[in-house]
mmCIF file of C-alpha atoms and ligand atoms in Angstrom:
data_model
loop_
_atom_site.group_PDB
_atom_site.id
_atom_site.type_symbol
_atom_site.label_atom_id
_atom_site.label_comp_id
_atom_site.label_asym_id
_atom_site.label_seq_id
_atom_site.Cartn_x
_atom_site.Cartn_y
_atom_site.Cartn_z
ATOM 1 C CA MET O 1 0.000 0.000 0.000
ATOM 2 C CA ILE O 2 1.503 3.292 -1.114
ATOM 3 C CA LYS O 3 0.930 6.029 1.463
ATOM 4 C CA VAL O 4 -0.368 9.216 -0.152
ATOM 5 C CA ALA O 5 -0.665 12.684 1.407
ATOM 6 C CA ILE O 6 -2.750 15.458 -0.126
ATOM 7 C CA ASN O 7 -1.244 18.888 0.478
ATOM 8 C CA GLY O 8 -4.103 21.324 -0.252
ATOM 9 C CA TYR O 9 -7.537 19.805 0.263
ATOM 10 C CA GLY O 10 -9.558 22.016 -2.091
ATOM 11 C CA THR O 11 -11.374 21.518 -5.409
ATOM 12 C CA ILE O 12 -8.762 19.154 -6.871
ATOM 13 C CA GLY O 13 -7.258 17.822 -3.629
ATOM 14 C CA LYS O 14 -10.530 16.529 -2.175
ATOM 15 C CA ARG O 15 -11.347 14.698 -5.426
ATOM 16 C CA VAL O 16 -7.878 13.148 -5.689
ATOM 17 C CA ALA O 17 -8.174 12.052 -2.044
ATOM 18 C CA ASP O 18 -11.422 10.180 -2.731
ATOM 19 C CA ALA O 19 -10.049 8.686 -5.964
ATOM 20 C CA VAL O 20 -6.893 7.467 -4.158
ATOM 21 C CA ALA O 21 -8.956 6.064 -1.287
ATOM 22 C CA ALA O 22 -10.987 4.043 -3.817
ATOM 23 C CA GLN O 23 -7.851 2.235 -5.166
ATOM 24 C CA TYR O 24 -6.694 -1.021 -3.597
ATOM 25 C CA ASP O 25 -2.949 -0.343 -3.967
ATOM 26 C CA MET O 26 -2.754 3.073 -2.260
ATOM 27 C CA LYS O 27 -4.234 4.851 0.742
ATOM 28 C CA ILE O 28 -4.629 8.362 2.139
ATOM 29 C CA ILE O 29 -2.533 9.009 5.246
ATOM 30 C CA GLY O 30 -3.491 12.673 5.581
ATOM 31 C CA VAL O 31 -4.827 15.825 3.964
ATOM 32 C CA SER O 32 -3.952 19.432 4.725
ATOM 33 C CA LYS O 33 -5.931 22.635 5.172
ATOM 34 C CA THR O 34 -4.990 26.213 5.957
ATOM 35 C CA ARG O 35 -8.229 27.080 7.760
ATOM 36 C CA PRO O 36 -11.213 25.266 9.264
ATOM 37 C CA ASN O 37 -13.860 25.461 6.540
ATOM 38 C CA ALA O 38 -16.562 23.149 5.153
ATOM 39 C CA GLU O 39 -13.965 21.011 3.326
ATOM 40 C CA ALA O 40 -12.170 20.375 6.621
ATOM 41 C CA PHE O 41 -15.407 18.877 7.960
ATOM 42 C CA ILE O 42 -15.634 16.693 4.836
ATOM 43 C CA ALA O 43 -12.109 15.414 5.538
ATOM 44 C CA LYS O 44 -13.273 14.510 9.061
ATOM 45 C CA GLN O 45 -16.404 12.818 7.716
ATOM 46 C CA ARG O 46 -14.265 10.765 5.272
ATOM 47 C CA GLY O 47 -11.892 9.784 8.081
ATOM 48 C CA TYR O 48 -8.813 11.466 6.542
ATOM 49 C CA PRO O 49 -6.339 12.660 9.219
ATOM 50 C CA LEU O 50 -6.223 16.457 9.047
ATOM 51 C CA TYR O 51 -2.896 18.308 9.053
ATOM 52 C CA ILE O 52 -2.441 22.071 8.942
ATOM 53 C CA ALA O 53 -0.019 24.371 7.151
ATOM 54 C CA ASP O 54 0.371 26.754 10.112
ATOM 55 C CA ILE O 55 0.429 24.765 13.365
ATOM 56 C CA SER O 56 -0.234 27.950 15.404
ATOM 57 C CA LYS O 57 -3.799 27.770 14.027
ATOM 58 C CA LYS O 58 -4.428 24.419 15.752
ATOM 59 C CA PRO O 59 -6.699 25.963 18.459
ATOM 60 C CA ALA O 60 -8.975 27.468 15.764
ATOM 61 C CA PHE O 61 -9.514 23.987 14.295
ATOM 62 C CA GLU O 62 -9.972 22.284 17.665
ATOM 63 C CA LYS O 63 -12.416 24.959 18.823
ATOM 64 C CA VAL O 64 -14.865 23.805 16.108
ATOM 65 C CA GLY O 65 -14.338 20.107 16.795
ATOM 66 C CA LEU O 66 -11.682 19.314 14.169
ATOM 67 C CA THR O 67 -8.814 17.164 15.460
ATOM 68 C CA VAL O 68 -5.426 18.218 14.098
ATOM 69 C CA ALA O 69 -3.015 15.329 13.493
ATOM 70 C CA GLY O 70 0.020 17.600 13.084
ATOM 71 C CA SER O 71 1.820 19.954 10.720
ATOM 72 C CA VAL O 72 2.175 19.635 6.934
ATOM 73 C CA GLU O 73 5.798 18.584 7.528
ATOM 74 C CA ASP O 74 4.606 15.772 9.852
ATOM 75 C CA MET O 75 2.164 14.660 7.138
ATOM 76 C CA CYS O 76 4.806 14.671 4.400
ATOM 77 C CA ASN O 77 7.190 12.723 6.643
ATOM 78 C CA ALA O 78 4.610 9.966 7.037
ATOM 79 C CA ALA O 79 3.909 9.705 3.280
ATOM 80 C CA ASP O 80 5.587 7.865 0.405
ATOM 81 C CA ILE O 81 4.331 10.485 -2.040
ATOM 82 C CA ILE O 82 2.672 13.899 -1.806
ATOM 83 C CA VAL O 83 0.019 15.201 -4.165
ATOM 84 C CA ASP O 84 0.441 18.970 -4.019
ATOM 85 C CA ALA O 85 -2.948 20.520 -4.831
ATOM 86 C CA THR O 86 -2.362 23.899 -3.256
ATOM 87 C CA PRO O 87 -3.326 26.962 -5.357
ATOM 88 C CA GLY O 88 -1.214 27.813 -8.419
ATOM 89 C CA ASP O 89 2.260 29.158 -7.526
ATOM 90 C CA VAL O 90 1.839 28.139 -3.855
ATOM 91 C CA GLY O 91 2.901 24.608 -4.798
ATOM 92 C CA ALA O 92 6.330 25.852 -5.880
ATOM 93 C CA THR O 93 6.988 27.154 -2.369
ATOM 94 C CA ASN O 94 6.554 23.615 -1.017
ATOM 95 C CA LYS O 95 9.271 22.089 -3.196
ATOM 96 C CA PRO O 96 12.132 22.764 -0.709
ATOM 97 C CA LEU O 97 10.197 20.788 1.933
ATOM 98 C CA TYR O 98 9.768 17.773 -0.343
ATOM 99 C CA GLU O 99 13.437 17.970 -1.308
ATOM 100 C CA LYS O 100 14.534 18.233 2.327
ATOM 101 C CA LEU O 101 12.494 15.149 3.252
ATOM 102 C CA GLY O 102 13.566 13.271 0.101
ATOM 103 C CA LYS O 103 9.926 12.591 -0.840
ATOM 104 C CA LYS O 104 8.254 12.092 -4.179
ATOM 105 C CA ALA O 105 5.766 14.815 -5.093
ATOM 106 C CA LEU O 106 3.458 15.734 -7.912
ATOM 107 C CA TRP O 107 2.039 19.140 -8.687
ATOM 108 C CA GLN O 108 -0.910 20.432 -10.695
ATOM 109 C CA GLY O 109 -1.212 22.558 -13.811
ATOM 110 C CA GLY O 110 -1.133 25.852 -11.890
ATOM 111 C CA GLU O 111 2.622 25.359 -11.513
ATOM 112 C CA GLU O 112 5.226 25.833 -14.231
ATOM 113 C CA HIS O 113 6.594 22.825 -16.136
ATOM 114 C CA GLU O 114 10.048 23.584 -14.714
ATOM 115 C CA ILE O 115 8.974 22.776 -11.138
ATOM 116 C CA ALA O 116 9.141 19.061 -11.937
ATOM 117 C CA GLY O 117 10.847 19.055 -15.324
ATOM 118 C CA PHE O 118 8.272 16.513 -16.478
ATOM 119 C CA SER O 119 4.646 17.210 -17.433
ATOM 120 C CA PHE O 120 2.351 14.193 -17.358
ATOM 121 C CA ASN O 121 -0.628 12.760 -19.196
ATOM 122 C CA SER O 122 -1.469 9.075 -18.679
ATOM 123 C CA SER O 123 -2.372 8.398 -22.306
ATOM 124 C CA CYS O 124 0.674 10.194 -23.750
ATOM 125 C CA ASN O 125 3.772 9.726 -21.608
ATOM 126 C CA TYR O 126 3.079 7.429 -18.629
ATOM 127 C CA ASN O 127 6.369 5.560 -19.067
ATOM 128 C CA GLY O 128 8.404 8.757 -18.736
ATOM 129 C CA ALA O 129 7.089 9.216 -15.178
ATOM 130 C CA ILE O 130 8.130 5.763 -13.958
ATOM 131 C CA GLY O 131 10.354 6.145 -10.915
ATOM 132 C CA ARG O 132 10.569 9.955 -11.099
ATOM 133 C CA GLN O 133 10.767 12.000 -7.878
ATOM 134 C CA PHE O 134 8.837 14.967 -9.274
ATOM 135 C CA VAL O 135 6.026 15.202 -11.835
ATOM 136 C CA ARG O 136 3.531 17.881 -12.846
ATOM 137 C CA VAL O 137 0.050 16.822 -14.005
ATOM 138 C CA VAL O 138 -0.951 19.293 -16.719
ATOM 139 C CA SER O 139 -4.040 21.509 -16.369
ATOM 140 C CA CYS O 140 -7.620 20.483 -17.106
ATOM 141 C CA ASN O 141 -7.645 22.106 -20.563
ATOM 142 C CA THR O 142 -4.241 20.723 -21.511
ATOM 143 C CA THR O 143 -5.264 17.240 -20.296
ATOM 144 C CA GLY O 144 -8.332 17.347 -22.557
ATOM 145 C CA LEU O 145 -6.253 18.548 -25.516
ATOM 146 C CA CYS O 146 -3.509 15.947 -24.965
ATOM 147 C CA ARG O 147 -5.908 13.004 -24.963
ATOM 148 C CA ILE O 148 -7.617 13.709 -28.266
ATOM 149 C CA ILE O 149 -4.675 15.227 -30.170
ATOM 150 C CA HIS O 150 -2.396 12.297 -29.283
ATOM 151 C CA GLU O 151 -5.025 9.824 -30.492
ATOM 152 C CA ILE O 152 -5.542 11.622 -33.803
ATOM 153 C CA ASP O 153 -1.774 11.997 -34.223
ATOM 154 C CA LYS O 154 -1.232 8.242 -33.804
ATOM 155 C CA GLU O 155 -3.874 7.445 -36.434
ATOM 156 C CA TYR O 156 -3.476 10.189 -39.059
ATOM 157 C CA GLY O 157 -0.489 12.347 -38.106
ATOM 158 C CA VAL O 158 -1.224 15.906 -36.999
ATOM 159 C CA ALA O 159 -0.054 18.738 -39.268
ATOM 160 C CA HIS O 160 -1.541 21.555 -37.182
ATOM 161 C CA VAL O 161 -4.141 22.177 -34.446
ATOM 162 C CA LEU O 162 -6.232 25.288 -33.864
ATOM 163 C CA ALA O 163 -8.023 25.086 -30.517
ATOM 164 C CA ILE O 164 -10.359 27.788 -29.186
ATOM 165 C CA MET O 165 -11.158 27.436 -25.529
ATOM 166 C CA VAL O 166 -14.291 28.907 -23.968
ATOM 167 C CA ARG O 167 -13.386 28.641 -20.310
ATOM 168 C CA ARG O 168 -15.545 28.627 -17.187
ATOM 169 C CA GLY O 169 -15.199 31.797 -15.113
ATOM 170 C CA SER O 170 -14.839 29.992 -11.787
ATOM 171 C CA ASP O 171 -15.528 26.707 -10.036
ATOM 172 C CA PRO O 172 -19.032 26.517 -8.497
ATOM 173 C CA GLY O 173 -17.885 27.268 -4.933
ATOM 174 C CA GLU O 174 -15.767 30.311 -5.808
ATOM 175 C CA ILE O 175 -18.037 33.236 -4.975
ATOM 176 C CA LYS O 176 -15.448 35.971 -5.451
ATOM 177 C CA LYS O 177 -14.411 35.214 -9.039
ATOM 178 C CA GLY O 178 -15.985 36.339 -12.291
ATOM 179 C CA PRO O 179 -16.877 37.586 -14.797
ATOM 180 C CA ILE O 180 -20.581 38.030 -14.021
ATOM 181 C CA ASP O 181 -21.500 39.664 -17.324
ATOM 182 C CA ALA O 182 -18.691 39.694 -19.851
ATOM 183 C CA VAL O 183 -16.709 37.627 -22.285
ATOM 184 C CA VAL O 184 -13.115 38.151 -21.207
ATOM 185 C CA LEU O 185 -10.281 37.474 -23.613
ATOM 186 C CA ASP O 186 -7.763 35.553 -21.530
ATOM 187 C CA PRO O 187 -5.349 36.561 -22.819
ATOM 188 C CA VAL O 188 -6.047 39.081 -25.594
ATOM 189 C CA THR O 189 -2.848 37.935 -27.282
ATOM 190 C CA VAL O 190 -2.497 34.775 -29.353
ATOM 191 C CA PRO O 191 -1.471 32.087 -28.579
ATOM 192 C CA SER O 192 -2.801 31.462 -25.084
ATOM 193 C CA HIS O 193 -0.519 29.441 -22.788
ATOM 194 C CA HIS O 194 -2.388 26.198 -23.562
ATOM 195 C CA GLY O 195 -0.545 25.487 -26.829
ATOM 196 C CA PRO O 196 2.950 25.765 -25.311
ATOM 197 C CA ASP O 197 1.656 23.808 -22.310
ATOM 198 C CA LEU O 198 0.516 20.948 -24.552
ATOM 199 C CA GLN O 199 3.997 20.933 -26.078
ATOM 200 C CA THR O 200 5.484 20.132 -22.651
ATOM 201 C CA VAL O 201 3.819 16.712 -23.124
ATOM 202 C CA LEU O 202 3.732 16.427 -26.937
ATOM 203 C CA PRO O 203 6.662 18.608 -28.120
ATOM 204 C CA HIS O 204 6.307 17.750 -31.816
ATOM 205 C CA ILE O 205 2.696 18.987 -32.160
ATOM 206 C CA SER O 206 2.183 22.262 -34.043
ATOM 207 C CA ILE O 207 -0.664 24.074 -32.267
ATOM 208 C CA THR O 208 -2.205 27.524 -31.898
ATOM 209 C CA THR O 209 -4.603 28.168 -29.013
ATOM 210 C CA MET O 210 -6.949 31.063 -28.202
ATOM 211 C CA ALA O 211 -8.874 31.391 -24.937
ATOM 212 C CA MET O 212 -11.689 33.406 -23.417
ATOM 213 C CA ILE O 213 -13.532 33.265 -20.092
ATOM 214 C CA VAL O 214 -17.338 33.344 -19.836
ATOM 215 C CA PRO O 215 -19.806 33.557 -16.915
ATOM 216 C CA THR O 216 -20.351 29.863 -16.179
ATOM 217 C CA THR O 217 -19.059 27.425 -13.569
ATOM 218 C CA MET O 218 -20.014 24.166 -15.274
ATOM 219 C CA MET O 219 -17.308 23.158 -17.746
ATOM 220 C CA HIS O 220 -14.955 24.419 -20.445
ATOM 221 C CA MET O 221 -15.933 24.064 -24.116
ATOM 222 C CA HIS O 222 -13.279 23.580 -26.808
ATOM 223 C CA ALA O 223 -13.812 24.213 -30.523
ATOM 224 C CA ILE O 224 -11.015 22.276 -32.238
ATOM 225 C CA ARG O 225 -9.790 22.101 -35.824
ATOM 226 C CA ILE O 226 -7.064 19.577 -36.614
ATOM 227 C CA THR O 227 -5.304 19.460 -39.970
ATOM 228 C CA THR O 228 -4.076 15.902 -40.491
ATOM 229 C CA LYS O 229 -1.298 14.439 -42.633
ATOM 230 C CA LYS O 230 -3.519 11.600 -43.945
ATOM 231 C CA ASP O 231 -7.193 11.936 -44.913
ATOM 232 C CA VAL O 232 -9.447 11.562 -41.920
ATOM 233 C CA ASN O 233 -12.576 9.414 -41.607
ATOM 234 C CA ARG O 234 -15.480 10.501 -39.404
ATOM 235 C CA ASP O 235 -16.597 7.000 -38.356
ATOM 236 C CA ARG O 236 -13.058 5.989 -37.491
ATOM 237 C CA VAL O 237 -12.653 9.119 -35.329
ATOM 238 C CA SER O 238 -15.852 8.200 -33.444
ATOM 239 C CA GLU O 239 -14.488 4.687 -32.967
ATOM 240 C CA LEU O 240 -11.138 5.978 -31.652
ATOM 241 C CA ILE O 241 -12.972 8.136 -29.114
ATOM 242 C CA ARG O 242 -15.286 5.291 -28.106
ATOM 243 C CA GLN O 243 -12.350 2.943 -27.543
ATOM 244 C CA HIS O 244 -10.315 5.425 -25.489
ATOM 245 C CA PRO O 245 -10.592 4.869 -21.701
ATOM 246 C CA ARG O 246 -10.678 8.615 -20.939
ATOM 247 C CA MET O 247 -12.796 9.963 -23.789
ATOM 248 C CA GLY O 248 -16.532 9.742 -24.305
ATOM 249 C CA LEU O 249 -19.062 10.531 -26.998
ATOM 250 C CA VAL O 250 -22.117 12.647 -26.362
ATOM 251 C CA LYS O 251 -24.507 11.039 -28.827
ATOM 252 C CA LYS O 252 -27.304 12.758 -30.709
ATOM 253 C CA SER O 253 -29.869 10.477 -29.030
ATOM 254 C CA ALA O 254 -29.379 12.225 -25.671
ATOM 255 C CA GLY O 255 -30.327 15.608 -27.167
ATOM 256 C CA ILE O 256 -27.559 17.295 -25.186
ATOM 257 C CA LYS O 257 -26.345 20.596 -26.672
ATOM 258 C CA SER O 258 -24.797 22.324 -23.688
ATOM 259 C CA THR O 259 -22.554 21.940 -20.674
ATOM 260 C CA ALA O 260 -25.581 22.480 -18.425
ATOM 261 C CA GLU O 261 -27.426 19.474 -19.843
ATOM 262 C CA LEU O 262 -24.240 17.435 -19.675
ATOM 263 C CA LYS O 263 -23.718 18.202 -15.989
ATOM 264 C CA GLU O 264 -27.404 17.452 -15.326
ATOM 265 C CA PHE O 265 -26.895 14.077 -17.046
ATOM 266 C CA ALA O 266 -23.838 13.368 -14.872
ATOM 267 C CA MET O 267 -25.856 14.215 -11.765
ATOM 268 C CA ASP O 268 -28.717 11.959 -12.821
ATOM 269 C CA LEU O 269 -26.266 9.138 -13.553
ATOM 270 C CA GLY O 270 -25.196 9.365 -9.922
ATOM 271 C CA ARG O 271 -21.559 10.153 -10.664
ATOM 272 C CA GLN O 272 -19.780 11.230 -7.475
ATOM 273 C CA ARG O 273 -19.924 15.058 -7.336
ATOM 274 C CA ALA O 274 -21.375 14.854 -10.901
ATOM 275 C CA ASP O 275 -17.768 14.505 -12.061
ATOM 276 C CA LEU O 276 -16.967 13.858 -15.721
ATOM 277 C CA TYR O 277 -13.454 12.379 -15.874
ATOM 278 C CA GLU O 278 -13.561 11.952 -19.648
ATOM 279 C CA ASN O 279 -13.391 14.370 -22.589
ATOM 280 C CA CYS O 280 -17.037 14.755 -23.617
ATOM 281 C CA ILE O 281 -16.934 14.978 -27.412
ATOM 282 C CA PHE O 282 -20.161 15.844 -29.209
ATOM 283 C CA GLU O 283 -20.501 13.102 -31.839
ATOM 284 C CA ASP O 284 -22.711 15.204 -34.063
ATOM 285 C CA SER O 285 -20.088 17.966 -34.187
ATOM 286 C CA ILE O 286 -17.428 15.690 -35.691
ATOM 287 C CA TYR O 287 -16.736 17.007 -39.187
ATOM 288 C CA ALA O 288 -14.196 15.253 -41.394
ATOM 289 C CA ASN O 289 -13.303 16.413 -44.891
ATOM 290 C CA LYS O 290 -10.063 15.251 -46.538
ATOM 291 C CA ASN O 291 -7.345 16.388 -44.088
ATOM 292 C CA GLU O 292 -9.579 18.573 -41.926
ATOM 293 C CA LEU O 293 -11.187 17.417 -38.663
ATOM 294 C CA CYS O 294 -13.390 19.667 -36.486
ATOM 295 C CA PHE O 295 -15.403 19.012 -33.314
ATOM 296 C CA PHE O 296 -16.570 20.413 -29.967
ATOM 297 C CA GLN O 297 -15.499 18.876 -26.673
ATOM 298 C CA ALA O 298 -16.591 19.763 -23.157
ATOM 299 C CA ILE O 299 -14.066 19.402 -20.350
ATOM 300 C CA HIS O 300 -15.058 19.195 -16.686
ATOM 301 C CA GLN O 301 -12.324 21.300 -15.139
ATOM 302 C CA GLU O 302 -12.694 19.870 -11.643
ATOM 303 C CA ALA O 303 -12.542 16.232 -12.704
ATOM 304 C CA ASP O 304 -10.445 15.232 -15.713
ATOM 305 C CA VAL O 305 -7.080 15.675 -13.949
ATOM 306 C CA VAL O 306 -8.152 13.623 -10.919
ATOM 307 C CA VAL O 307 -7.715 10.234 -12.597
ATOM 308 C CA GLU O 308 -4.418 11.434 -14.114
ATOM 309 C CA ASN O 309 -3.089 12.110 -10.594
ATOM 310 C CA VAL O 310 -3.859 8.525 -9.577
ATOM 311 C CA ASP O 311 -1.983 7.133 -12.600
ATOM 312 C CA ALA O 312 0.949 9.479 -11.957
ATOM 313 C CA ILE O 313 1.231 8.077 -8.410
ATOM 314 C CA ARG O 314 1.408 4.519 -9.818
ATOM 315 C CA ALA O 315 4.055 5.452 -12.361
ATOM 316 C CA MET O 316 6.239 7.442 -9.968
ATOM 317 C CA THR O 317 6.169 4.817 -7.214
ATOM 318 C CA GLY O 318 6.648 1.947 -9.658
ATOM 319 C CA LEU O 319 3.368 0.317 -8.566
ATOM 320 C CA CYS O 320 2.534 -0.330 -12.214
ATOM 321 C CA LYS O 321 4.813 -0.150 -15.239
ATOM 322 C CA ASP O 322 2.079 -0.131 -17.879
ATOM 323 C CA ALA O 323 -0.158 2.835 -18.716
ATOM 324 C CA ALA O 324 -3.152 0.853 -19.978
ATOM 325 C CA THR O 325 -3.168 -1.336 -16.860
ATOM 326 C CA SER O 326 -2.981 1.646 -14.517
ATOM 327 C CA ILE O 327 -5.691 3.553 -16.391
ATOM 328 C CA LYS O 328 -7.972 0.517 -16.203
ATOM 329 C CA MET O 329 -7.254 0.011 -12.498
ATOM 330 C CA THR O 330 -8.026 3.664 -11.772
ATOM 331 C CA ASN O 331 -11.218 3.701 -13.837
ATOM 332 C CA ASP O 332 -12.482 0.369 -12.470
ATOM 333 C CA ALA O 333 -11.899 1.349 -8.845
ATOM 334 C CA LEU O 334 -14.021 4.457 -9.448
ATOM 335 C CA GLY O 335 -16.739 2.434 -11.182
ATOM 336 C CA PHE O 336 -16.256 4.757 -14.142
ATOM 337 C CA VAL O 337 -18.402 3.995 -17.196
ATOM 338 C CA PRO O 338 -17.774 6.269 -20.228
ATOM 339 C CA ILE O 339 -20.647 8.558 -21.083
ATOM 340 C CA GLN O 340 -21.628 6.885 -24.383
ATOM 341 C CA ASN O 341 -22.413 3.629 -22.532
ATOM 342 C CA ASN O 342 -25.237 5.420 -20.726
ATOM 343 C CA HIS O 343 -27.320 6.577 -23.667
HETATM 344 P P1 NAD R 401 -8.408 25.428 -4.387
HETATM 345 O O1 NAD R 401 -8.190 26.833 -3.986
HETATM 346 O O2 NAD R 401 -9.788 24.924 -4.593
HETATM 347 O O3 NAD R 401 -7.743 24.461 -3.298
HETATM 348 C C1 NAD R 401 -6.464 24.675 -2.793
HETATM 349 C C2 NAD R 401 -6.434 24.231 -1.344
HETATM 350 O O4 NAD R 401 -5.110 24.395 -0.836
HETATM 351 C C3 NAD R 401 -7.358 25.029 -0.441
HETATM 352 O O5 NAD R 401 -8.073 24.125 0.385
HETATM 353 C C4 NAD R 401 -6.399 25.884 0.400
HETATM 354 O O6 NAD R 401 -6.925 26.113 1.682
HETATM 355 C C5 NAD R 401 -5.183 24.996 0.459
HETATM 356 N N1 NAD R 401 -3.920 25.717 0.688
HETATM 357 C C6 NAD R 401 -3.606 26.971 0.339
HETATM 358 N N2 NAD R 401 -2.328 27.240 0.705
HETATM 359 C C7 NAD R 401 -1.849 26.138 1.290
HETATM 360 C C8 NAD R 401 -0.616 25.785 1.875
HETATM 361 N N3 NAD R 401 0.410 26.655 1.916
HETATM 362 N N4 NAD R 401 -0.464 24.541 2.379
HETATM 363 C C9 NAD R 401 -1.487 23.651 2.348
HETATM 364 N N5 NAD R 401 -2.689 23.941 1.807
HETATM 365 C C10 NAD R 401 -2.868 25.155 1.277
HETATM 366 O O7 NAD R 401 -7.511 25.192 -5.669
HETATM 367 P P2 NAD R 401 -7.761 24.122 -6.836
HETATM 368 O O8 NAD R 401 -8.724 24.670 -7.792
HETATM 369 O O9 NAD R 401 -7.984 22.792 -6.229
HETATM 370 O O10 NAD R 401 -6.347 24.181 -7.580
HETATM 371 C C11 NAD R 401 -5.232 23.452 -7.095
HETATM 372 C C12 NAD R 401 -4.262 23.259 -8.232
HETATM 373 O O11 NAD R 401 -4.917 22.483 -9.254
HETATM 374 C C13 NAD R 401 -3.788 24.530 -8.934
HETATM 375 O O12 NAD R 401 -2.479 24.320 -9.414
HETATM 376 C C14 NAD R 401 -4.730 24.654 -10.109
HETATM 377 O O13 NAD R 401 -4.208 25.418 -11.158
HETATM 378 C C15 NAD R 401 -4.877 23.195 -10.483
HETATM 379 N N6 NAD R 401 -6.096 22.862 -11.235
HETATM 380 C C16 NAD R 401 -7.290 23.396 -10.895
HETATM 381 C C17 NAD R 401 -8.417 23.082 -11.631
HETATM 382 C C18 NAD R 401 -9.754 23.669 -11.322
HETATM 383 O O14 NAD R 401 -10.555 23.796 -12.227
HETATM 384 N N7 NAD R 401 -10.065 24.009 -10.118
HETATM 385 C C19 NAD R 401 -8.312 22.201 -12.695
HETATM 386 C C20 NAD R 401 -7.076 21.613 -12.989
HETATM 387 C C21 NAD R 401 -5.963 21.962 -12.245
#
């Protein structure tokens, strides 16, 4: 049993904790919080030992009935590997601690590639993470791009990708973020950081990305155009998506045309937290003509990286040396059934 600590029990951290706890080859030995909020009570309810970043705040936790197991350093000492899910740029400040303790650690997409020197996606470069001390799991958007672009590249060869990302303004619980009534170009300049970020995993892919933020909390929506080296076939693309363990097809039969209906579907299916771990590609949007392929895909920002974290743990600790086996183990333990199997 690999002992996993979650440093930063927020949107991503709490999901990774539950996904790790569901696996039979790893367990949660602690999670960390900075302040006693609702998520701290969820950690207690789940039975995860609670550690705190600033030990002088221990009385504030204990006053509201939350037992503190120790400091973040105590937690890291007790772990084989640390999943750092603290906010972007905070994770980098924790690296000296992991180095001092000689522990393995993985960060999220809010950190720079250089923090770990290796950016990870299970379907693309699992083997490169085997045995590594440090790994960065790329962001939600980059994860979604990596999965589909890599698959199309293997089948047809990718000449160029243009990806336009319509991004959610905030996660549902973030009451202080916006916009409330605007489409914000983020950034105004082209390309956005997503293209270069994808190249940290797939360096040979030529890609241009543009991004904007809109007032929604549900999911991101990508409009993607891929120019291929060989002529592309629509049915074969659908088949590739259907066969991929982390991609799903939203079929015409469901009548779903929006992220809102997709999230409603996930809720009705009884997915934990209505999480969609897979790229949700709208089958009807798939357009193939000679060497041009276009489609829409929805990406659940809070969920797609969660399963990638679990696979990264297996690769880094040497628990499993094969990507397909790890991906299957992770999916099966979560009882994950791709979206097209439900309609
Ligand atoms: P979040 O703010 O929801 O959670 C971060 C947690 O870390 C909070 O509970 C906070 O209290 C805690 N924290 C803050 N400073 C800490 C410290 N010094 N030590 C320990 N804990 C600390 O953030 P998030 O959305 O979960 O993002 C975490 C990382 O995941 C970021 O790198 C982000 O870019 C990345 N990411 C986020 C999303 C998303 O949509 N939310 C998607 C993919 C990747």
